[in-house]
XYZ file of C-alpha atoms in Angstrom:
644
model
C -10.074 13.493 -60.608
C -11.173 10.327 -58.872
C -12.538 10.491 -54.997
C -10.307 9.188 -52.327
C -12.178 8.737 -49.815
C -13.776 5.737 -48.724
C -15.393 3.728 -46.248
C -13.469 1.211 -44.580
C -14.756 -2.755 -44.571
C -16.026 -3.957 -41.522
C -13.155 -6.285 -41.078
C -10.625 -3.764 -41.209
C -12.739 -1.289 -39.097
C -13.058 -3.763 -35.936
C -9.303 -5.136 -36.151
C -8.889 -0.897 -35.725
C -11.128 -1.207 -32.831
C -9.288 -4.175 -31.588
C -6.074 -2.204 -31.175
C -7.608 0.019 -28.708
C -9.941 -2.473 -26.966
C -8.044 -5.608 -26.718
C -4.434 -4.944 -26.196
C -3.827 -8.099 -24.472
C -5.555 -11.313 -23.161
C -6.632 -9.456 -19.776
C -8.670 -7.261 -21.968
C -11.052 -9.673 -23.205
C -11.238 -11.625 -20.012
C -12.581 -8.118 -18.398
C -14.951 -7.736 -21.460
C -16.281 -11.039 -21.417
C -17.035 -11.209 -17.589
C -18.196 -7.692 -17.753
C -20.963 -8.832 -19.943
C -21.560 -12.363 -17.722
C -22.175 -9.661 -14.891
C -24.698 -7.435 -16.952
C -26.671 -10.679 -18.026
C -27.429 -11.240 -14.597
C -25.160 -14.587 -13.815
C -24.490 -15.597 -10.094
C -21.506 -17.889 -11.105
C -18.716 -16.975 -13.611
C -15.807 -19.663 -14.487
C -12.894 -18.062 -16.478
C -10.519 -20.564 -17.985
C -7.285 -19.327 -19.171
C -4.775 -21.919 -21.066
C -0.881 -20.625 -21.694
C -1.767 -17.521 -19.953
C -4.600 -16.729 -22.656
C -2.483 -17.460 -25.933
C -3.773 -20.507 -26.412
C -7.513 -20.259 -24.831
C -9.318 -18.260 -23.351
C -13.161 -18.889 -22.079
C -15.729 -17.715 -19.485
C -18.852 -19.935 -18.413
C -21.807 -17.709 -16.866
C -25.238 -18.468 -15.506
C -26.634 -15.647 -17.042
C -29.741 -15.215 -18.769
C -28.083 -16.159 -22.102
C -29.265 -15.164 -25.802
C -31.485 -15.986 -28.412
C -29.780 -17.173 -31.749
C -30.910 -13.493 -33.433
C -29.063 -11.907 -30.464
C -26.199 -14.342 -30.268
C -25.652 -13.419 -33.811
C -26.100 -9.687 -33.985
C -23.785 -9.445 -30.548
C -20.940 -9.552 -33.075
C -21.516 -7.000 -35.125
C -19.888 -3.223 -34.442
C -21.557 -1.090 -31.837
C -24.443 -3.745 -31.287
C -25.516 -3.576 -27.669
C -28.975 -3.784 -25.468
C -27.954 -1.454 -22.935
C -28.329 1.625 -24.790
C -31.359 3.238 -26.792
C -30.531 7.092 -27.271
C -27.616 9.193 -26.334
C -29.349 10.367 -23.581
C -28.846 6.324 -21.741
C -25.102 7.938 -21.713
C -26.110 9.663 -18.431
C -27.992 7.003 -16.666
C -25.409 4.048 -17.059
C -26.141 1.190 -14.371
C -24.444 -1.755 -16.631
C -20.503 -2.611 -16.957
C -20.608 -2.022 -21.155
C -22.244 0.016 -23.019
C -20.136 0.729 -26.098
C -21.302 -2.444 -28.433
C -17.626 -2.907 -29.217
C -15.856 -5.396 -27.352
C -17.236 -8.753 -29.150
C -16.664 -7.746 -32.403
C -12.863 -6.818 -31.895
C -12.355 -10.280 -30.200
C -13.769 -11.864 -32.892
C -11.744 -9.532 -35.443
C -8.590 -11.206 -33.942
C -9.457 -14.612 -32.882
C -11.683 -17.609 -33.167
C -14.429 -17.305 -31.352
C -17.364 -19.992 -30.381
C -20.478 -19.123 -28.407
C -22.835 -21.448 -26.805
C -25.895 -19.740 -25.126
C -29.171 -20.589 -24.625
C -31.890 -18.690 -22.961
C -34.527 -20.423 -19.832
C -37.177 -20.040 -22.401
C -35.629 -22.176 -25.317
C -35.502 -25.205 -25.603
C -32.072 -25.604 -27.207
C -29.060 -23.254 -27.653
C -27.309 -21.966 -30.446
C -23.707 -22.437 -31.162
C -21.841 -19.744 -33.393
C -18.114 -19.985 -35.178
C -16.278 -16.700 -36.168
C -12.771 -16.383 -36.685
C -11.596 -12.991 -37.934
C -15.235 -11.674 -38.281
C -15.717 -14.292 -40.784
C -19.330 -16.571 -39.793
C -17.984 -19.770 -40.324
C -20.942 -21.937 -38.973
C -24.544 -21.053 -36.320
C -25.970 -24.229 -35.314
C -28.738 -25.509 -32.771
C -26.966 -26.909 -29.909
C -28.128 -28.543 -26.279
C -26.385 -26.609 -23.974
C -27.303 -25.279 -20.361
C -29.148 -21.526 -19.299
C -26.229 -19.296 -19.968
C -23.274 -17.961 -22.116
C -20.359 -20.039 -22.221
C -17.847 -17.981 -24.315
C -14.270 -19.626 -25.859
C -11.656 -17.156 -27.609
C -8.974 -19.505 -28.938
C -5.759 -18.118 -30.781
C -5.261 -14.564 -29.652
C -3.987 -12.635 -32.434
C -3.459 -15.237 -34.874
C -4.103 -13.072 -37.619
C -1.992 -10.129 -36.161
C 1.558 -11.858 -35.821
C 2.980 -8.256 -34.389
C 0.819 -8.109 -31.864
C 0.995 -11.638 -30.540
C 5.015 -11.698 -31.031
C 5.247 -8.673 -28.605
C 2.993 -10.506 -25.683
C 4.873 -10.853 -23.096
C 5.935 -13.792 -20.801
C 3.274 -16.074 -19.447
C 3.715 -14.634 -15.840
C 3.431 -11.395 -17.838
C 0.436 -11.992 -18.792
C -1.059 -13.889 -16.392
C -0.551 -11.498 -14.284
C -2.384 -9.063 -15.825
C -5.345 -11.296 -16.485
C -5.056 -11.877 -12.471
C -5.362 -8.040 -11.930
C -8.250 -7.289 -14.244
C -10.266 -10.695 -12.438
C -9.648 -9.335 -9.267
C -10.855 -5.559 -9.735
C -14.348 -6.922 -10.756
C -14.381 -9.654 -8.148
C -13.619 -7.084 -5.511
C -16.731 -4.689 -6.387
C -19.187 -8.034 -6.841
C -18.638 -9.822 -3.702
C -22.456 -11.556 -3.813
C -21.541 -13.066 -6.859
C -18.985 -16.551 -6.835
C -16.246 -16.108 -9.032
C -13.411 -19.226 -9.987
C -10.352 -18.727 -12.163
C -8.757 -21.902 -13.399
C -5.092 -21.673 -15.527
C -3.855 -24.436 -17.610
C -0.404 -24.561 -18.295
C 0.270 -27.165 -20.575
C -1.648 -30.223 -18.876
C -1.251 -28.577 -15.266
C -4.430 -27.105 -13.809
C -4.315 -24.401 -11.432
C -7.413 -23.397 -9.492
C -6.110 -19.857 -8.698
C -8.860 -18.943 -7.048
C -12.368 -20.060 -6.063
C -14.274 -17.130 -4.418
C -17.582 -17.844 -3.036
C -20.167 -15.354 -2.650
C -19.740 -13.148 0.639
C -19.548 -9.527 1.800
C -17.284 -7.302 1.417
C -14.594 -7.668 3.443
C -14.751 -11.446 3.446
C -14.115 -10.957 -0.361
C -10.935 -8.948 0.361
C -9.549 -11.562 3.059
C -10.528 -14.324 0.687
C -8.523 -12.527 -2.388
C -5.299 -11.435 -0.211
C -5.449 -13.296 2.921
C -6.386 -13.753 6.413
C -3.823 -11.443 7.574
C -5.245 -8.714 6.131
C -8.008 -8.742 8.156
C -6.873 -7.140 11.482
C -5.634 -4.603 9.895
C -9.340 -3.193 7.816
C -10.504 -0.043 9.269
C -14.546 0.541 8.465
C -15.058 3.753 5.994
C -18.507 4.842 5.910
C -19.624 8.044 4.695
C -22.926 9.238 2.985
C -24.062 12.567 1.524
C -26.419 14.510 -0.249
C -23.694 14.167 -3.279
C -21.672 10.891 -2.966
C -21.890 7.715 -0.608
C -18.366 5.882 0.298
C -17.761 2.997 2.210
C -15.401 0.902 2.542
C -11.870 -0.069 4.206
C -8.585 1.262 4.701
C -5.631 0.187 5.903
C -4.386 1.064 9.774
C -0.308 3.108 9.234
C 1.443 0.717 11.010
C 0.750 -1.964 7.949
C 1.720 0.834 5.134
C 4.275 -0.442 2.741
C 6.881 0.168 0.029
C 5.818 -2.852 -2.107
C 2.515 -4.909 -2.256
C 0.040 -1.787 -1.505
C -3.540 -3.035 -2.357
C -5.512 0.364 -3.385
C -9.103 0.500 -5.375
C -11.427 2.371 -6.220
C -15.104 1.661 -7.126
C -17.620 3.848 -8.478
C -21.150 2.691 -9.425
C -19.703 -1.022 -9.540
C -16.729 -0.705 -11.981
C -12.748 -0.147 -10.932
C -11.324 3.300 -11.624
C -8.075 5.125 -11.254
C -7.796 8.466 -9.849
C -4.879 10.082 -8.679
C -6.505 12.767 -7.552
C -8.717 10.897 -4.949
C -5.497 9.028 -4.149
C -3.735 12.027 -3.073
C -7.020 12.581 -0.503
C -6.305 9.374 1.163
C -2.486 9.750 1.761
C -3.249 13.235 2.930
C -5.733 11.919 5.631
C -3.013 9.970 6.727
C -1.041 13.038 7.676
C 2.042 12.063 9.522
C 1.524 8.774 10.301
C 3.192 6.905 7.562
C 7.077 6.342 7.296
C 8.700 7.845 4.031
C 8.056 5.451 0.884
C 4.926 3.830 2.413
C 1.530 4.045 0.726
C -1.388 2.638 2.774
C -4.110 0.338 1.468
C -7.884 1.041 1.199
C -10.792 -0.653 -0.642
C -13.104 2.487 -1.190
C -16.692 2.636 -2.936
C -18.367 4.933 -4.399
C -22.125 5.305 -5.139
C -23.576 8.125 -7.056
C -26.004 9.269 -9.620
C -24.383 8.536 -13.003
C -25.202 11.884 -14.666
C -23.103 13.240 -12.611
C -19.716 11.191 -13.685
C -18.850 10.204 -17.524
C -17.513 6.872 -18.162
C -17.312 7.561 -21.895
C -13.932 8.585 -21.703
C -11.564 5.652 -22.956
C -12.524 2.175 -24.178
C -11.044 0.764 -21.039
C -13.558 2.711 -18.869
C -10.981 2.980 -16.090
C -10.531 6.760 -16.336
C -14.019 8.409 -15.030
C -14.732 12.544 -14.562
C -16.309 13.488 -11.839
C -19.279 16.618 -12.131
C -17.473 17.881 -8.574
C -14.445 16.296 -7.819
C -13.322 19.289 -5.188
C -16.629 18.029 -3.405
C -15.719 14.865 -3.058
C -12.584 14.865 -2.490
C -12.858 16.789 0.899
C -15.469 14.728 1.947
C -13.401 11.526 0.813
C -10.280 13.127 3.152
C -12.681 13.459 5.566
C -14.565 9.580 5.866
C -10.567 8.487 5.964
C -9.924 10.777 8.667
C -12.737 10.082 10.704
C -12.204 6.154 10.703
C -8.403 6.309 11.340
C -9.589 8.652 14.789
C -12.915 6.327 15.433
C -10.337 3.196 15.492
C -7.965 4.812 17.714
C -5.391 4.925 15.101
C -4.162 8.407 15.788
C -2.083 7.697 19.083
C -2.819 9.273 22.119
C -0.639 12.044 24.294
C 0.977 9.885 27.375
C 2.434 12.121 29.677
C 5.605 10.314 31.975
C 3.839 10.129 35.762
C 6.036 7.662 37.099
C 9.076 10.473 37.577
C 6.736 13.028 38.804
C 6.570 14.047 42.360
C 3.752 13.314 44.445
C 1.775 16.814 44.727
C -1.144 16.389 47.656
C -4.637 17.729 46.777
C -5.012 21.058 47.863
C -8.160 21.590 50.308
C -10.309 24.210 51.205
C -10.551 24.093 54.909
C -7.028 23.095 56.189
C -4.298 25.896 56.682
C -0.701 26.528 55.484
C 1.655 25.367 58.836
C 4.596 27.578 58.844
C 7.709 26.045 58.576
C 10.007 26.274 61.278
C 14.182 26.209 60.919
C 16.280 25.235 63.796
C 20.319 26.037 64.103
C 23.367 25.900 66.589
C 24.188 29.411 67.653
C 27.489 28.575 69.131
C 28.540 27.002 65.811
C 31.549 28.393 64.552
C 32.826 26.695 61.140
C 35.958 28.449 61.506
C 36.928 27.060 64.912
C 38.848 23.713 63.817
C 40.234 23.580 67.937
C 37.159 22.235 69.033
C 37.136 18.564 70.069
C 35.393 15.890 68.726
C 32.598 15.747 71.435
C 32.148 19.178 70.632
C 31.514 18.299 66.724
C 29.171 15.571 67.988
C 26.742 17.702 70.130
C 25.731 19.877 67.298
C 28.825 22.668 67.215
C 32.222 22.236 66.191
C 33.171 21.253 62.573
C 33.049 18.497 60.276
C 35.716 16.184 60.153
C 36.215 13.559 56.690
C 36.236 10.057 57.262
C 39.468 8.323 57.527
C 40.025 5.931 54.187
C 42.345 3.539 53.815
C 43.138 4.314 49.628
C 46.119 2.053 48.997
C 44.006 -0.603 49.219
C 42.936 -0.080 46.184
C 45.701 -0.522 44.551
C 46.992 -3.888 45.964
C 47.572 -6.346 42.880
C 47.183 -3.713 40.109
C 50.994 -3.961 38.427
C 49.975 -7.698 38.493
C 46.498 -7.339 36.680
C 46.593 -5.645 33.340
C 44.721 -8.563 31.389
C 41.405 -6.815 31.866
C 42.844 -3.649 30.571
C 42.644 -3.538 26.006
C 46.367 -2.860 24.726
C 47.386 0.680 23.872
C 49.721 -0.250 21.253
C 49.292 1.366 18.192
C 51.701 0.313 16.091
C 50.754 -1.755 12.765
C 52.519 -4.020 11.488
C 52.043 -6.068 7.787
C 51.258 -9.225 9.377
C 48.004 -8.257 10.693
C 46.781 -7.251 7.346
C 47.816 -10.748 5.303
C 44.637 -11.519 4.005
C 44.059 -8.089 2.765
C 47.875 -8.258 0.541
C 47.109 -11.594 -0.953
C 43.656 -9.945 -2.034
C 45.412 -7.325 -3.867
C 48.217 -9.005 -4.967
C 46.479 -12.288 -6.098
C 43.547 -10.139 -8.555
C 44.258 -9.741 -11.485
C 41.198 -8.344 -12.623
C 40.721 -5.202 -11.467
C 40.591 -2.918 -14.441
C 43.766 -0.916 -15.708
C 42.163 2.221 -14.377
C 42.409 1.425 -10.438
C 44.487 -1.531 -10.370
C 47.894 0.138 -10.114
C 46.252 3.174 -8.098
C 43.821 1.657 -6.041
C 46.635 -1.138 -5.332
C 49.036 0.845 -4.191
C 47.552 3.965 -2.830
C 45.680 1.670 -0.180
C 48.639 -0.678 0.896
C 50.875 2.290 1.266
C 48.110 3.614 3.362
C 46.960 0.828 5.416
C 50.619 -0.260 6.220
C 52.490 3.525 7.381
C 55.512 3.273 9.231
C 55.415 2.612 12.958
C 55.485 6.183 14.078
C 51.781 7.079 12.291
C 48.560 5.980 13.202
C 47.270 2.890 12.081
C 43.708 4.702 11.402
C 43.812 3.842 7.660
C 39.745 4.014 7.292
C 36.946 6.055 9.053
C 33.475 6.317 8.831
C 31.311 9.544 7.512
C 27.691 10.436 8.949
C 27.449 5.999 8.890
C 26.923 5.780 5.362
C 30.779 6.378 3.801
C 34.091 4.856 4.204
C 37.230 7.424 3.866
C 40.074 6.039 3.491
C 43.567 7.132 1.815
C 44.979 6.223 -1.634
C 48.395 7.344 -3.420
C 46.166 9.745 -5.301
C 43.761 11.098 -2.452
C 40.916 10.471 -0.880
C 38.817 7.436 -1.707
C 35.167 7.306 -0.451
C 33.491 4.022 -0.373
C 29.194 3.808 -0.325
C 29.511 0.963 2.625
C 25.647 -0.340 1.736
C 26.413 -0.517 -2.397
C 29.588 -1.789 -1.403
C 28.497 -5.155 0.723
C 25.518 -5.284 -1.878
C 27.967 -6.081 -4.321
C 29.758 -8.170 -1.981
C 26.672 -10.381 -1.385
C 25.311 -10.262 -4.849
C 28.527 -12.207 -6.063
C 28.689 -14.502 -3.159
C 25.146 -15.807 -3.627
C 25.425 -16.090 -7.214
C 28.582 -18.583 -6.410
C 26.566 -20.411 -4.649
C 23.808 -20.377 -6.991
C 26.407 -21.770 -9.807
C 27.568 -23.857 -7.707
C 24.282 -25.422 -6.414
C 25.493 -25.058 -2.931
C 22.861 -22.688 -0.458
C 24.750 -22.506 2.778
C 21.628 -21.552 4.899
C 20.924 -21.057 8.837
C 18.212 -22.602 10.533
C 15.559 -20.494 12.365
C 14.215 -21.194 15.760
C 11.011 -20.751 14.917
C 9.648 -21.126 11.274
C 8.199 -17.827 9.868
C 4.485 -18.810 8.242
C 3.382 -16.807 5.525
C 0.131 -16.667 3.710
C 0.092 -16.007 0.030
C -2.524 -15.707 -2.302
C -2.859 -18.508 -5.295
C -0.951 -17.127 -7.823
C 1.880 -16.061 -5.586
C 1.625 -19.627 -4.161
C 2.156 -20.825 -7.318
C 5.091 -18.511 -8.590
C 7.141 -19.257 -5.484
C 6.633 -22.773 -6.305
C 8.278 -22.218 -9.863
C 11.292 -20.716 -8.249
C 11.732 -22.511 -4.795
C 14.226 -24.638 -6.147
C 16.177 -21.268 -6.965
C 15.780 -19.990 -3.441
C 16.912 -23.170 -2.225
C 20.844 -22.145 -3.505
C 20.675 -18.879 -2.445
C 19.725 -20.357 1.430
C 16.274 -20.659 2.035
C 14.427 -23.769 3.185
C 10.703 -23.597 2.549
C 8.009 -25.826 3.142
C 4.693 -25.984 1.595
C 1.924 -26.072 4.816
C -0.974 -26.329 2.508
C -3.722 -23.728 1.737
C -1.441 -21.211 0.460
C 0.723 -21.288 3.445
C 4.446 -21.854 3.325
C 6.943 -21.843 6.319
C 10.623 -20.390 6.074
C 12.567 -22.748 8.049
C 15.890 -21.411 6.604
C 17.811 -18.689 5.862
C 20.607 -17.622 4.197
C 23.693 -16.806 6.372
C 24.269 -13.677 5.654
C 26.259 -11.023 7.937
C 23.024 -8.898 8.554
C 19.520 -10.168 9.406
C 16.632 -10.083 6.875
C 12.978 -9.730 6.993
C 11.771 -12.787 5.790
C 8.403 -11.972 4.858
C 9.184 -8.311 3.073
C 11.906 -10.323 1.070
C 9.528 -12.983 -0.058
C 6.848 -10.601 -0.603
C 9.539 -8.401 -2.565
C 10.762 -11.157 -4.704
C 7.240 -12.994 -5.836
C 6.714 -8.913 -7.025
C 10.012 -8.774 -9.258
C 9.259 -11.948 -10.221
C 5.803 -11.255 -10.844
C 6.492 -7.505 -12.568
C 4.027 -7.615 -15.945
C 6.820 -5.054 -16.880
C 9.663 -6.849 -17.015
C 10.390 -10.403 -18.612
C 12.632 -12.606 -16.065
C 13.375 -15.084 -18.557
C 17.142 -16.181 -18.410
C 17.723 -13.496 -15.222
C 16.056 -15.454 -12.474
C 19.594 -16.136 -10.553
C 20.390 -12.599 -11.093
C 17.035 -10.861 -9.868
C 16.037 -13.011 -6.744
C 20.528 -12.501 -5.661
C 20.050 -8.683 -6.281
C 16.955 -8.520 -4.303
C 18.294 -10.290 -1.442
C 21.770 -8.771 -1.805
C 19.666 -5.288 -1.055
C 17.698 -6.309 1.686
C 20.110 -8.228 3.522
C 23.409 -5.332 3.545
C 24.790 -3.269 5.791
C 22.029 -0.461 5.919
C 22.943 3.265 5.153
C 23.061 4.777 8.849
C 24.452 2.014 11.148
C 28.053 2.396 12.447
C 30.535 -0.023 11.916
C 33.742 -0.424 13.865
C 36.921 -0.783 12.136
C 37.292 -4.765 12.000
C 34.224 -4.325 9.731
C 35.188 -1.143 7.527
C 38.431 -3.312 6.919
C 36.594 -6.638 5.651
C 34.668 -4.602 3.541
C 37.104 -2.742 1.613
C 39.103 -6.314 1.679
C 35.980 -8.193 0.078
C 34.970 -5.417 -2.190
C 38.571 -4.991 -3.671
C 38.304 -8.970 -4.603
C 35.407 -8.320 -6.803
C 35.692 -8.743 -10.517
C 33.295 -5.341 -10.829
C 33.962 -2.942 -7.325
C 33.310 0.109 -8.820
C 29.449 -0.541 -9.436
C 26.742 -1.879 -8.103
C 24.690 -5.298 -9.999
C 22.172 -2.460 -11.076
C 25.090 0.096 -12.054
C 25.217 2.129 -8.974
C 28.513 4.066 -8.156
C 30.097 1.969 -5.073
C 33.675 3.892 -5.005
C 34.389 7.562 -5.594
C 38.142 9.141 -5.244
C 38.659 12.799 -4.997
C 41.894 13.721 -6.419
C 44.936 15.472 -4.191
C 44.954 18.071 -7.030
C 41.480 18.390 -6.590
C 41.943 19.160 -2.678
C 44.725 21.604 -3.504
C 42.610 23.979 -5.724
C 40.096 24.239 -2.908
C 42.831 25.923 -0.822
C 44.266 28.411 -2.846
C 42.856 31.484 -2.565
């Protein structure tokens, strides 16, 4: 019987490799300027064309190759920063595996130009799915200058599931940013062609630390950096978190750094929301830009190809004394607030001293007063005995002209009658497409309720702990979510207006500035024309600085800058493809932020409009993103609960 088992060919061995290694064009940008940093370059370009698809290259300073090295750099497991096993436990450098060339080059075409200070000329090298197709001399400058072109083009499944440019963008975006963060001294530019549109996304110069961080997400992030610093026998951490006050639902910035490279940790995550302890709102994570420094054989990095997920030799350790660095800066900033007592409604208590005495008080009284002798005269009353007698008031003066004046009193009449409600028939009566289910019900349960005979109460709808609205139908009670309800009320009025290219917007008396960061800059440009129909005005104030001069008119207020930081994030999700959903997204995000909120009480006027606008709706019963709006509880169901 013939052997089965074989060894694989190199080809099909790295395009295995590949799968783990490069699962998308952000994975060989990180590779490639992983390896510019461990060359020693002070300067690192990274080009990216159709979000990486197309091209993909990174331009270093480094110390470059010879054309032995630039060859070998290909091949599996090939790498200069290990010797022996033992190097495993003393890692200083970003890769280590030998790996990440040869899968790019397993599923792409590849060309290297390099040349080290001490040659002459470079050496230029062609591979396209691990197949050398040329190494020539070449006059290029000191460096590495690295171009991947055609991701995937020999794996059509993997390149057909890419996602969307902004997709994928935004992922190369993230990975640039993680090792720009932990590098500050080094000056970092990422360019993005789209089409024949250039991009400089951004252009970070070399700086410290926090400099780096207000240069990546903006100036206003800046007042709001508390100092970490913390060093021990077992770990050092510096760094920055965020003060409470600027917590958030969406756009939290958190890292962590160990030894120079990004990692996640959820454990060490949990330590810095617990130092926080009561001082953030429900839903709001804080920011921090933490550091670690520590000796390497006490963490292993060997753990996934990535090398984001890192063990720790004593994790308990550090994460008290990580808890502890956080809370120390939020109480040496002041952060934690302060116990104010109230002095300005407490009496004024003199100082008590030593050498003066207590003085006795002394009473003084009428003897002859008798409070039952009402004989006594006046003059009697006035000298100190006698008793007291009420002033004489004049009271039907104050009630000269009052038949005459009842227009500052409200009306006390109760009684309804069908002309005050017309808008709310014609709503009913004019839809037609309610669904068969509540039409007839719904229909008539809530006329015959709103419009009882004069002898009942016109109280038709009520409120419940400010977040429902009762009201009666034929077959019981109906209860009405009033936030889901005006979110689908808004949701289909702004996508009217989007069809119809008509934004009916209000202008603000003072424009609201906002800074963004380069690539949110440049997706809010892609959909300001969008925003413009569902109200907003916005103006570009150059450097990555647009002003809201507009707003849609809406029945409740907005936060402008939460809604524009909210919708650049669900337009920007890497998880979710917007393509052909753009009205629908940015009207559902502003439908949610701008409703009635659950909690607020609203008097019956508004209860009224809001059952009369929701009933118009082609789709009342659900929310845009299939929440329940309306829920009826049946009389049947109300007569069970009282028999006993």
């Amino acid at each position: 019987m013939n052997d089965i088992i074989h060894v694989l060919p190199d080809t099909v061995a790295n395009q295995i490799a590949a799968g783990e290694v490069i699962q998308r064009p952000s994975s060989v940008v990180k590779e490639l300027v992983e390896n510019s940093i461990d060359a020693g370059a002070k300067h690192i370009q990274v080009i990216i064309k159709d979000a990486g698809r197309t091209l993909i290259q990174v331009i270093d300073d480094g110390k470059g190759m010879s054309e032995t090295d630039a060859r070998l750099a290909f091949e599996r497991h090939a790498t200069s920063k290990l010797n022996q096993a033992e190097d495993l436990f003393a890692l200083r450098t970003m890769g280590f595996r030998g790996e990440a060339l040869a899968s790019i080059a397993s599923v792409a075409q590849v060309e290297l130009r390099t040349r080290r200070e001490v040659d002459e000329v470079g050496t230029c090298i062609k591979i396209a799915g691990c197949q050398l197709e040329s190494q020539e001399p070449i006059s290029t400058p000191v460096g590495s200058n690295f171009s991947v072109k055609n991701l995937f083009f020999n794996v059509p499944a993997r390149r057909k599931f890419l996602k969307s440019n902004k997709a994928e963008f935004s992922h190369i975006e993230q990975d640039f940013l993680r090792i720009a963060l932990v590098y500050p001294e080094l000056h970092f530019e990422l360019r993005h062609f789209v089409g024949t549109d250039e991009t400089l996304c951004y252009n970070l110069q070399s700086a410290g630390y926090r400099e780096r961080i207000v240069a990546v997400f903006g100036k206003q992030i800046n007042t709001s950096l508390l100092s970490v610093n913390a060093e021990s026998s077992l770990v050092k951490i510096y760094g920055f978190v965020g003060k409470p006050e600027d917590a958030n639902r969406q756009r939290t910035k958190q890292f962590f750094f160990v030894n120079g490279r990004f990692m996640k940790h959820p454990y060490f995550h949990k330590a810095v929301v617990q130092a926080y302890d009561r001082m953030l709102q429900d839903g709001t994570s804080p920011d921090y830009f933490l550091y670690f420094e520590m000796d390497p054989a006490c963490i292993d990095v060997n753990i996934h190809p990535t090398k984001t997920e890192i063990k720790f030799e004593s994790e308990t350790e550090i994460w008290k004394i990580l808890m502890a660095s956080v809370k120390e800066a939020l109480g040496r900033f002041s952060v934690v607030p302060s116990i104010d007592f109230d002095s300005d409604s407490m009496l004024e208590i003199p100082p008590y001293k030593k050498d003066s005495s207590a003085v006795e008080p002394k009473l003084s009284f009428d003897p002859s007063y008798n409070p039952f002798n009402t004989a006594k005269s006046s003059t009697t009353s006035s000298s100190g005995g006698g008793s007291y007698k009420n002033p004489k008031e004049d009271w039907e003066k104050l009630y000269v002209g009052f038949e005459n004046d009842k227009s500052s009193f409200p009306s006390v009449d109760m009684k309804v009658d069908e002309q005050t409600f017309p808008s709310r028939l014609s709503s009913f009566d004019d839809d037609e497409n309610l669904d068969s289910e509540v039409t007839m019900d719904t229909k008539a349960s809530v006329q015959s309720s709103m419009f009882q005979t004069e002898n009942q109460s016109s109280s038709y709808c009520f409120q419940l702990r400010n977040k429902y609205i009762l009201t009666t139908v034929r077959s019981g009670l109906m209860c009405i979510d009033q936030h889901r309800a005006h979110v689908r009320i808004l949701f289909d009025q702004y996508l009217a207006n989007f069809s119809a290219k008509k934004g009916f917007s209000q202008k603000l008396l003072f424009p609201e500035l906002i800074e963004l960061t380069p690539a949110e800059n440049a997706i809010l440009d892609e959909v300001k024309d969008d925003l413009y129909y569902l109200g907003f005005e916005i103006s570009d104030m150059g450097n990555n600085t647009v002003a809201v001069n507009g707003v849609p008119a809406t029945d409740s207020g907005i936060n402008v800058k939460d809604f524009i930081y909210k919708m650049i994030e669900s337009v920007h999700d890497p998880n979710v493809d917007v393509k052909g959903e753009m009205a629908e997204r940015l009207a559902l995000s502003l439908a949610n932020m701008a409703a009635i909120p659950t909690g607020k009480p609203l008097p019956k006027e508004e209860m009224e409009s809001i059952i009369s606008r929701l009933f118009s709706s082609a789709n009342h019963e659900y929310t845009p993103d299939n929440k329940r709006i309306i829920a009826i509880i049946q009389d049947s169901d109300l007569e069970k609960m009282f028999k006993s």
